[in-house]
C-alpha positions as a Markdown table, in Angstrom:
| # | Residue | x | y | z |
|---|---|---|---|---|
| 1 | Gln | 9.1 | 0.9 | 15.6 |
| 2 | Val | 9.4 | 1.1 | 11.9 |
| 3 | Gln | 9.5 | 4.8 | 10.0 |
| 4 | Leu | 7.7 | 4.6 | 6.5 |
| 5 | Glu | 8.3 | 7.4 | 3.9 |
| 6 | Glu | 6.2 | 6.7 | 0.5 |
| 7 | Ser | 7.2 | 8.3 | -2.7 |
| 8 | Gly | 6.6 | 8.3 | -6.6 |
| 9 | Gly | 3.5 | 10.1 | -6.8 |
| 10 | Arg | 2.7 | 12.6 | -9.4 |
| 11 | Leu | 0.5 | 13.9 | -12.1 |
| 12 | Val | 0.1 | 11.4 | -15.0 |
| 13 | Gln | -2.6 | 11.0 | -17.8 |
| 14 | Ala | -5.8 | 8.4 | -17.8 |
| 15 | Gly | -4.3 | 5.1 | -19.0 |
| 16 | Gly | -0.7 | 5.7 | -18.0 |
| 17 | Ser | 1.4 | 4.0 | -15.2 |
| 18 | Leu | 3.1 | 4.9 | -11.9 |
| 19 | Arg | 5.1 | 3.0 | -9.5 |
| 20 | Leu | 5.1 | 3.9 | -5.7 |
| 21 | Ser | 7.6 | 3.1 | -3.3 |
| 22 | Cys | 7.7 | 3.0 | 0.6 |
| 23 | Glu | 11.1 | 3.3 | 2.5 |
| 24 | Ala | 11.2 | 1.6 | 5.7 |
| 25 | Ser | 13.6 | 2.5 | 8.9 |
| 26 | Gly | 13.8 | 1.3 | 12.2 |
| 27 | Arg | 13.0 | -2.2 | 13.2 |
| 28 | Thr | 13.8 | -5.0 | 10.4 |
| 29 | Phe | 11.6 | -4.7 | 7.7 |
| 30 | Ser | 11.0 | -8.3 | 7.0 |
| 31 | Asp | 9.3 | -8.3 | 10.3 |
| 32 | Tyr | 6.3 | -6.6 | 9.4 |
| 33 | His | 3.2 | -7.0 | 7.3 |
| 34 | Met | 2.7 | -4.3 | 4.6 |
| 35 | Ala | -0.1 | -2.7 | 3.0 |
| 36 | Trp | -1.2 | 0.3 | 0.4 |
| 37 | Phe | -4.2 | 2.2 | 1.2 |
| 38 | Arg | -5.5 | 5.4 | -0.3 |
| 39 | Gln | -7.7 | 8.4 | 0.4 |
| 40 | Ala | -9.5 | 10.4 | -2.2 |
| 41 | Pro | -10.8 | 14.0 | -1.9 |
| 42 | Gly | -13.8 | 14.1 | 0.4 |
| 43 | Lys | -13.6 | 10.1 | 1.2 |
| 44 | Glu | -12.4 | 7.9 | 3.9 |
| 45 | Arg | -9.3 | 6.1 | 3.8 |
| 46 | Glu | -9.6 | 2.7 | 2.2 |
| 47 | Phe | -7.9 | -0.2 | 1.4 |
| 48 | Val | -5.9 | -1.2 | -1.9 |
| 49 | Ala | -3.5 | -4.1 | -1.2 |
| 50 | Gln | -1.8 | -6.2 | 1.4 |
| 51 | Ile | 1.4 | -8.6 | 1.6 |
| 52 | Ser | 2.9 | -10.7 | 4.0 |
| 53 | Lys | 6.4 | -10.9 | 5.6 |
| 54 | Ser | 7.7 | -12.9 | 3.0 |
| 55 | Gly | 5.7 | -11.8 | 0.2 |
| 56 | Asp | 3.7 | -15.3 | -0.2 |
| 57 | Asn | 0.1 | -13.9 | 0.9 |
| 58 | Ile | -1.1 | -11.1 | -1.2 |
| 59 | Tyr | -4.6 | -9.7 | -1.6 |
| 60 | Tyr | -6.1 | -6.6 | -3.6 |
| 61 | Thr | -9.3 | -4.7 | -3.6 |
| 62 | Asp | -11.8 | -5.4 | -6.3 |
| 63 | Ser | -11.5 | -2.0 | -7.9 |
| 64 | Ile | -7.7 | -2.2 | -8.8 |
| 65 | Lys | -7.4 | -6.0 | -9.6 |
| 66 | Gly | -5.5 | -6.9 | -12.4 |
| 67 | Arg | -4.3 | -3.1 | -12.8 |
| 68 | Phe | -1.9 | -2.9 | -9.6 |
| 69 | Thr | 0.7 | -5.1 | -8.4 |
| 70 | Ile | 2.1 | -5.1 | -4.7 |
| 71 | Ser | 5.6 | -6.2 | -4.1 |
| 72 | Arg | 8.3 | -5.7 | -1.3 |
| 73 | Asp | 12.1 | -6.1 | -1.8 |
| 74 | Asn | 13.4 | -6.9 | 2.1 |
| 75 | Ala | 17.0 | -6.5 | 1.3 |
| 76 | Lys | 16.3 | -3.0 | 0.5 |
| 77 | Asn | 13.6 | -2.4 | 3.0 |
| 78 | Thr | 11.3 | -1.2 | 0.2 |
| 79 | Leu | 7.6 | -1.8 | -0.4 |
| 80 | His | 6.3 | -1.0 | -3.9 |
| 81 | Leu | 3.0 | -0.3 | -5.9 |
| 82 | Gln | 2.9 | -0.7 | -9.9 |
| 83 | Met | 0.0 | 1.1 | -11.0 |
| 84 | Asn | -0.8 | 0.6 | -14.8 |
| 85 | Ser | -3.9 | 1.7 | -16.9 |
| 86 | Leu | -4.6 | 4.3 | -14.6 |
| 87 | Lys | -7.9 | 5.7 | -14.2 |
| 88 | Leu | -9.5 | 9.1 | -13.0 |
| 89 | Glu | -10.9 | 7.3 | -9.7 |
| 90 | Asp | -7.5 | 6.4 | -8.7 |
| 91 | Thr | -6.8 | 9.9 | -8.0 |
| 92 | Ala | -5.9 | 9.9 | -4.2 |
| 93 | Val | -3.3 | 10.2 | -1.6 |
| 94 | Tyr | -1.7 | 6.9 | -1.5 |
| 95 | Tyr | -0.2 | 5.6 | 2.1 |
| 96 | Cys | 1.7 | 2.8 | 3.0 |
| 97 | Ala | 1.3 | 1.2 | 6.4 |
| 98 | Ala | 2.8 | -1.7 | 8.5 |
| 99 | Arg | 1.3 | -4.3 | 11.2 |
| 100 | Thr | 3.5 | -6.6 | 13.4 |
| 101 | Tyr | 1.0 | -9.5 | 13.9 |
| 102 | Trp | -0.5 | -11.6 | 11.0 |
| 103 | Thr | -2.5 | -14.5 | 10.7 |
| 104 | Gly | -2.1 | -16.8 | 8.0 |
| 105 | Asn | -4.6 | -16.0 | 4.9 |
| 106 | His | -6.4 | -13.5 | 6.9 |
| 107 | Arg | -7.5 | -10.2 | 5.0 |
| 108 | Tyr | -6.7 | -6.9 | 7.0 |
| 109 | Thr | -8.5 | -4.3 | 5.3 |
| 110 | Ser | -9.3 | -1.9 | 8.1 |
| 111 | Ile | -7.4 | 1.3 | 8.7 |
| 112 | Arg | -7.6 | -0.1 | 12.6 |
| 113 | Glu | -5.6 | -3.0 | 11.9 |
| 114 | Tyr | -2.5 | -1.2 | 11.0 |
| 115 | Asp | 0.2 | -0.1 | 13.6 |
| 116 | Tyr | 2.6 | 2.7 | 11.5 |
| 117 | Trp | 2.0 | 4.9 | 8.8 |
| 118 | Gly | 3.5 | 6.9 | 6.1 |
| 119 | Gln | 2.8 | 10.7 | 5.3 |
| 120 | Gly | 1.4 | 9.7 | 2.0 |
| 121 | Thr | 2.2 | 10.6 | -1.5 |
| 122 | Gln | -0.1 | 12.5 | -4.0 |
| 123 | Val | -1.2 | 10.8 | -7.4 |
| 124 | Thr | -3.4 | 12.7 | -9.4 |
| 125 | Val | -5.0 | 11.2 | -12.9 |
| 126 | Ser | -6.1 | 13.5 | -15.7 |
| 127 | Ser | -8.2 | 13.1 | -18.6 |
């Protein structure tokens, strides 16, 4: 089992940037495939980005492609989400998630496909 804890969320003006982090503990971090999800007020949790164990397979949802970058540092057991050119629609609670099984080049975009979750960190974008 792995435990996940997000950090870095805060209030930011539209057009600004934030860097979210997810610290992992428990089993070896490099054994897990990771992802970021987000949940806006009144909406269901939705997929944002995924990254494979070694970082060689990355996939983004269309709404953030070109603005957000997912990365991981296996030596520090940490997952990151660099968020640039933030928009009002990016306001949400952001969650990191982990799964233990990965099929090459498959896109895991459903919350049901992940085994472990953090508690989330709030990102609020203002005008």
